[in-house]
């Protein structure tokens, strides 16, 4: 099941394309991020795509494919490209991420996990 959450605390289960678009269009200071999470019972790991509207009015887009090592990030000025990517991810479309250059930032999270466990 897909769940969309924003910084203001709104939670939408099984969000429609228009609902995702409205959440993205509503980003501003104090409500600067939206997370789309795929939640399945009996499946370990985290699968999500999230966007943060940064102070410089760029969008920081990230996704995680199950584990910390598979956490990627990119930035863009285009809200339209972010929406297209988020909708593509939500629909499990092949190629949803092809319009961006992605950086693997998984090592940052693996270091955090090691600190918390140690």
JSON list of C-alpha atoms in Angstrom, two decimals:
[
{"chain": "A", "resi": 1, "resn": "UNK", "atom": "CA", "xyz": [0.00, 0.00, 0.00]},
{"chain": "A", "resi": 2, "resn": "UNK", "atom": "CA", "xyz": [1.20, 3.52, -0.73]},
{"chain": "A", "resi": 3, "resn": "UNK", "atom": "CA", "xyz": [1.14, 6.11, 2.03]},
{"chain": "A", "resi": 4, "resn": "UNK", "atom": "CA", "xyz": [1.89, 9.80, 1.45]},
{"chain": "A", "resi": 5, "resn": "UNK", "atom": "CA", "xyz": [2.93, 11.97, 4.41]},
{"chain": "A", "resi": 6, "resn": "UNK", "atom": "CA", "xyz": [3.94, 15.61, 4.55]},
{"chain": "A", "resi": 7, "resn": "UNK", "atom": "CA", "xyz": [5.77, 17.68, 7.13]},
{"chain": "A", "resi": 8, "resn": "UNK", "atom": "CA", "xyz": [2.49, 19.24, 8.30]},
{"chain": "A", "resi": 9, "resn": "UNK", "atom": "CA", "xyz": [1.38, 15.77, 9.41]},
{"chain": "A", "resi": 10, "resn": "UNK", "atom": "CA", "xyz": [-1.14, 15.00, 6.67]},
{"chain": "A", "resi": 11, "resn": "UNK", "atom": "CA", "xyz": [-1.26, 11.29, 5.90]},
{"chain": "A", "resi": 12, "resn": "UNK", "atom": "CA", "xyz": [-3.00, 9.97, 2.79]},
{"chain": "A", "resi": 13, "resn": "UNK", "atom": "CA", "xyz": [-3.39, 6.22, 2.32]},
{"chain": "A", "resi": 14, "resn": "UNK", "atom": "CA", "xyz": [-3.46, 5.06, -1.31]},
{"chain": "A", "resi": 15, "resn": "UNK", "atom": "CA", "xyz": [-3.02, 8.62, -2.63]},
{"chain": "A", "resi": 16, "resn": "UNK", "atom": "CA", "xyz": [-4.34, 9.43, -6.09]},
{"chain": "A", "resi": 17, "resn": "UNK", "atom": "CA", "xyz": [-2.22, 11.18, -8.70]},
{"chain": "A", "resi": 18, "resn": "UNK", "atom": "CA", "xyz": [-4.06, 14.48, -8.03]},
{"chain": "A", "resi": 19, "resn": "UNK", "atom": "CA", "xyz": [-3.52, 14.09, -4.26]},
{"chain": "A", "resi": 20, "resn": "UNK", "atom": "CA", "xyz": [0.22, 13.58, -4.76]},
{"chain": "A", "resi": 21, "resn": "UNK", "atom": "CA", "xyz": [0.28, 16.61, -7.07]},
{"chain": "A", "resi": 22, "resn": "UNK", "atom": "CA", "xyz": [-1.53, 18.77, -4.50]},
{"chain": "A", "resi": 23, "resn": "UNK", "atom": "CA", "xyz": [0.85, 17.70, -1.73]},
{"chain": "A", "resi": 24, "resn": "UNK", "atom": "CA", "xyz": [3.85, 18.56, -3.90]},
{"chain": "A", "resi": 25, "resn": "UNK", "atom": "CA", "xyz": [2.34, 21.91, -4.97]},
{"chain": "A", "resi": 26, "resn": "UNK", "atom": "CA", "xyz": [1.72, 22.78, -1.30]},
{"chain": "A", "resi": 27, "resn": "UNK", "atom": "CA", "xyz": [5.38, 22.59, -0.30]},
{"chain": "A", "resi": 28, "resn": "UNK", "atom": "CA", "xyz": [6.61, 25.71, 1.50]},
{"chain": "A", "resi": 29, "resn": "UNK", "atom": "CA", "xyz": [8.49, 26.67, 4.66]},
{"chain": "A", "resi": 30, "resn": "UNK", "atom": "CA", "xyz": [7.02, 24.72, 7.57]},
{"chain": "A", "resi": 31, "resn": "UNK", "atom": "CA", "xyz": [5.70, 22.07, 5.18]},
{"chain": "A", "resi": 32, "resn": "UNK", "atom": "CA", "xyz": [8.80, 21.44, 3.11]},
{"chain": "A", "resi": 33, "resn": "UNK", "atom": "CA", "xyz": [8.75, 17.68, 2.45]},
{"chain": "A", "resi": 34, "resn": "UNK", "atom": "CA", "xyz": [6.56, 14.87, 1.16]},
{"chain": "A", "resi": 35, "resn": "UNK", "atom": "CA", "xyz": [7.30, 11.17, 1.56]},
{"chain": "A", "resi": 36, "resn": "UNK", "atom": "CA", "xyz": [5.67, 8.44, -0.55]},
{"chain": "A", "resi": 37, "resn": "UNK", "atom": "CA", "xyz": [6.22, 5.10, 1.12]},
{"chain": "A", "resi": 38, "resn": "UNK", "atom": "CA", "xyz": [5.42, 1.61, -0.11]},
{"chain": "A", "resi": 39, "resn": "UNK", "atom": "CA", "xyz": [4.33, -0.42, 2.91]},
{"chain": "A", "resi": 40, "resn": "UNK", "atom": "CA", "xyz": [3.79, -4.16, 2.57]},
{"chain": "A", "resi": 41, "resn": "UNK", "atom": "CA", "xyz": [3.22, -6.56, 5.43]},
{"chain": "A", "resi": 42, "resn": "UNK", "atom": "CA", "xyz": [5.73, -9.40, 5.66]},
{"chain": "A", "resi": 43, "resn": "UNK", "atom": "CA", "xyz": [8.32, -7.41, 3.66]},
{"chain": "A", "resi": 44, "resn": "UNK", "atom": "CA", "xyz": [11.38, -6.12, 5.48]},
{"chain": "A", "resi": 45, "resn": "UNK", "atom": "CA", "xyz": [13.10, -2.88, 4.51]},
{"chain": "A", "resi": 46, "resn": "UNK", "atom": "CA", "xyz": [12.07, 0.60, 3.47]},
{"chain": "A", "resi": 47, "resn": "UNK", "atom": "CA", "xyz": [10.89, 1.59, 0.02]},
{"chain": "A", "resi": 48, "resn": "UNK", "atom": "CA", "xyz": [10.14, 5.24, -0.48]},
{"chain": "A", "resi": 49, "resn": "UNK", "atom": "CA", "xyz": [10.63, 8.34, -2.54]},
{"chain": "A", "resi": 50, "resn": "UNK", "atom": "CA", "xyz": [10.73, 11.73, -0.85]},
{"chain": "A", "resi": 51, "resn": "UNK", "atom": "CA", "xyz": [11.14, 15.34, -1.83]},
{"chain": "A", "resi": 52, "resn": "UNK", "atom": "CA", "xyz": [12.36, 18.32, 0.15]},
{"chain": "A", "resi": 53, "resn": "UNK", "atom": "CA", "xyz": [11.84, 21.92, -0.94]},
{"chain": "A", "resi": 54, "resn": "UNK", "atom": "CA", "xyz": [15.17, 23.50, 0.01]},
{"chain": "A", "resi": 55, "resn": "UNK", "atom": "CA", "xyz": [15.68, 27.11, 1.12]},
{"chain": "A", "resi": 56, "resn": "UNK", "atom": "CA", "xyz": [17.11, 27.93, -2.33]},
{"chain": "A", "resi": 57, "resn": "UNK", "atom": "CA", "xyz": [13.82, 26.78, -3.94]},
{"chain": "A", "resi": 58, "resn": "UNK", "atom": "CA", "xyz": [15.38, 23.65, -5.44]},
{"chain": "A", "resi": 59, "resn": "UNK", "atom": "CA", "xyz": [13.93, 20.21, -4.90]},
{"chain": "A", "resi": 60, "resn": "UNK", "atom": "CA", "xyz": [16.00, 17.50, -3.26]},
{"chain": "A", "resi": 61, "resn": "UNK", "atom": "CA", "xyz": [14.62, 14.16, -4.42]},
{"chain": "A", "resi": 62, "resn": "UNK", "atom": "CA", "xyz": [15.64, 10.90, -2.75]},
{"chain": "A", "resi": 63, "resn": "UNK", "atom": "CA", "xyz": [14.63, 7.27, -2.94]},
{"chain": "A", "resi": 64, "resn": "UNK", "atom": "CA", "xyz": [15.48, 4.13, -1.02]},
{"chain": "A", "resi": 65, "resn": "UNK", "atom": "CA", "xyz": [15.22, 0.62, -2.40]},
{"chain": "A", "resi": 66, "resn": "UNK", "atom": "CA", "xyz": [14.85, -1.50, 0.69]},
{"chain": "A", "resi": 67, "resn": "UNK", "atom": "CA", "xyz": [18.16, -0.97, 2.49]},
{"chain": "A", "resi": 68, "resn": "UNK", "atom": "CA", "xyz": [20.40, 1.94, 3.49]},
{"chain": "A", "resi": 69, "resn": "UNK", "atom": "CA", "xyz": [23.04, 1.00, 0.89]},
{"chain": "A", "resi": 70, "resn": "UNK", "atom": "CA", "xyz": [20.43, 1.64, -1.83]},
{"chain": "A", "resi": 71, "resn": "UNK", "atom": "CA", "xyz": [19.61, 5.27, -0.91]},
{"chain": "A", "resi": 72, "resn": "UNK", "atom": "CA", "xyz": [19.99, 7.82, -3.72]},
{"chain": "A", "resi": 73, "resn": "UNK", "atom": "CA", "xyz": [19.67, 11.59, -4.00]},
{"chain": "A", "resi": 74, "resn": "UNK", "atom": "CA", "xyz": [19.43, 14.23, -6.72]},
{"chain": "A", "resi": 75, "resn": "UNK", "atom": "CA", "xyz": [18.40, 17.87, -7.03]},
{"chain": "A", "resi": 76, "resn": "UNK", "atom": "CA", "xyz": [16.37, 19.80, -9.57]},
{"chain": "A", "resi": 77, "resn": "UNK", "atom": "CA", "xyz": [14.61, 23.12, -10.00]},
{"chain": "A", "resi": 78, "resn": "UNK", "atom": "CA", "xyz": [11.67, 21.47, -11.78]},
{"chain": "A", "resi": 79, "resn": "UNK", "atom": "CA", "xyz": [8.57, 20.67, -9.73]},
{"chain": "A", "resi": 80, "resn": "UNK", "atom": "CA", "xyz": [7.13, 19.04, -12.86]},
{"chain": "A", "resi": 81, "resn": "UNK", "atom": "CA", "xyz": [10.05, 16.60, -13.14]},
{"chain": "A", "resi": 82, "resn": "UNK", "atom": "CA", "xyz": [9.70, 15.78, -9.43]},
{"chain": "A", "resi": 83, "resn": "UNK", "atom": "CA", "xyz": [6.00, 15.07, -9.85]},
{"chain": "A", "resi": 84, "resn": "UNK", "atom": "CA", "xyz": [6.62, 12.90, -12.92]},
{"chain": "A", "resi": 85, "resn": "UNK", "atom": "CA", "xyz": [9.27, 10.91, -11.01]},
{"chain": "A", "resi": 86, "resn": "UNK", "atom": "CA", "xyz": [7.11, 10.49, -7.90]},
{"chain": "A", "resi": 87, "resn": "UNK", "atom": "CA", "xyz": [4.09, 9.35, -9.92]},
{"chain": "A", "resi": 88, "resn": "UNK", "atom": "CA", "xyz": [6.28, 6.98, -11.93]},
{"chain": "A", "resi": 89, "resn": "UNK", "atom": "CA", "xyz": [7.75, 5.51, -8.74]},
{"chain": "A", "resi": 90, "resn": "UNK", "atom": "CA", "xyz": [4.26, 5.14, -7.23]},
{"chain": "A", "resi": 91, "resn": "UNK", "atom": "CA", "xyz": [3.08, 3.27, -10.34]},
{"chain": "A", "resi": 92, "resn": "UNK", "atom": "CA", "xyz": [6.26, 1.09, -10.39]},
{"chain": "A", "resi": 93, "resn": "UNK", "atom": "CA", "xyz": [7.05, 2.34, -13.90]},
{"chain": "A", "resi": 94, "resn": "UNK", "atom": "CA", "xyz": [10.33, 1.24, -15.44]},
{"chain": "A", "resi": 95, "resn": "UNK", "atom": "CA", "xyz": [12.54, 4.25, -16.09]},
{"chain": "A", "resi": 96, "resn": "UNK", "atom": "CA", "xyz": [10.86, 6.61, -13.60]},
{"chain": "A", "resi": 97, "resn": "UNK", "atom": "CA", "xyz": [14.28, 7.84, -12.44]},
{"chain": "A", "resi": 98, "resn": "UNK", "atom": "CA", "xyz": [15.98, 8.18, -15.84]},
{"chain": "A", "resi": 99, "resn": "UNK", "atom": "CA", "xyz": [15.62, 11.98, -16.08]},
{"chain": "A", "resi": 100, "resn": "UNK", "atom": "CA", "xyz": [18.07, 12.55, -13.22]},
{"chain": "A", "resi": 101, "resn": "UNK", "atom": "CA", "xyz": [21.71, 11.99, -12.28]},
{"chain": "A", "resi": 102, "resn": "UNK", "atom": "CA", "xyz": [21.54, 10.11, -8.95]},
{"chain": "A", "resi": 103, "resn": "UNK", "atom": "CA", "xyz": [24.16, 10.01, -6.21]},
{"chain": "A", "resi": 104, "resn": "UNK", "atom": "CA", "xyz": [24.28, 7.01, -3.92]},
{"chain": "A", "resi": 105, "resn": "UNK", "atom": "CA", "xyz": [24.25, 8.42, -0.36]},
{"chain": "A", "resi": 106, "resn": "UNK", "atom": "CA", "xyz": [23.73, 5.07, 1.35]},
{"chain": "A", "resi": 107, "resn": "UNK", "atom": "CA", "xyz": [27.10, 5.22, 3.11]},
{"chain": "A", "resi": 108, "resn": "UNK", "atom": "CA", "xyz": [25.81, 8.15, 5.19]},
{"chain": "A", "resi": 109, "resn": "UNK", "atom": "CA", "xyz": [23.02, 6.00, 6.57]},
{"chain": "A", "resi": 110, "resn": "UNK", "atom": "CA", "xyz": [25.17, 2.93, 7.12]},
{"chain": "A", "resi": 111, "resn": "UNK", "atom": "CA", "xyz": [27.54, 5.08, 9.22]},
{"chain": "A", "resi": 112, "resn": "UNK", "atom": "CA", "xyz": [24.55, 6.34, 11.24]},
{"chain": "A", "resi": 113, "resn": "UNK", "atom": "CA", "xyz": [23.37, 2.77, 11.81]},
{"chain": "A", "resi": 114, "resn": "UNK", "atom": "CA", "xyz": [26.83, 1.69, 12.99]},
{"chain": "A", "resi": 115, "resn": "UNK", "atom": "CA", "xyz": [26.98, 4.59, 15.48]},
{"chain": "A", "resi": 116, "resn": "UNK", "atom": "CA", "xyz": [23.54, 3.76, 16.89]},
{"chain": "A", "resi": 117, "resn": "UNK", "atom": "CA", "xyz": [24.39, 0.09, 17.30]},
{"chain": "A", "resi": 118, "resn": "UNK", "atom": "CA", "xyz": [27.82, 0.68, 18.85]}
]
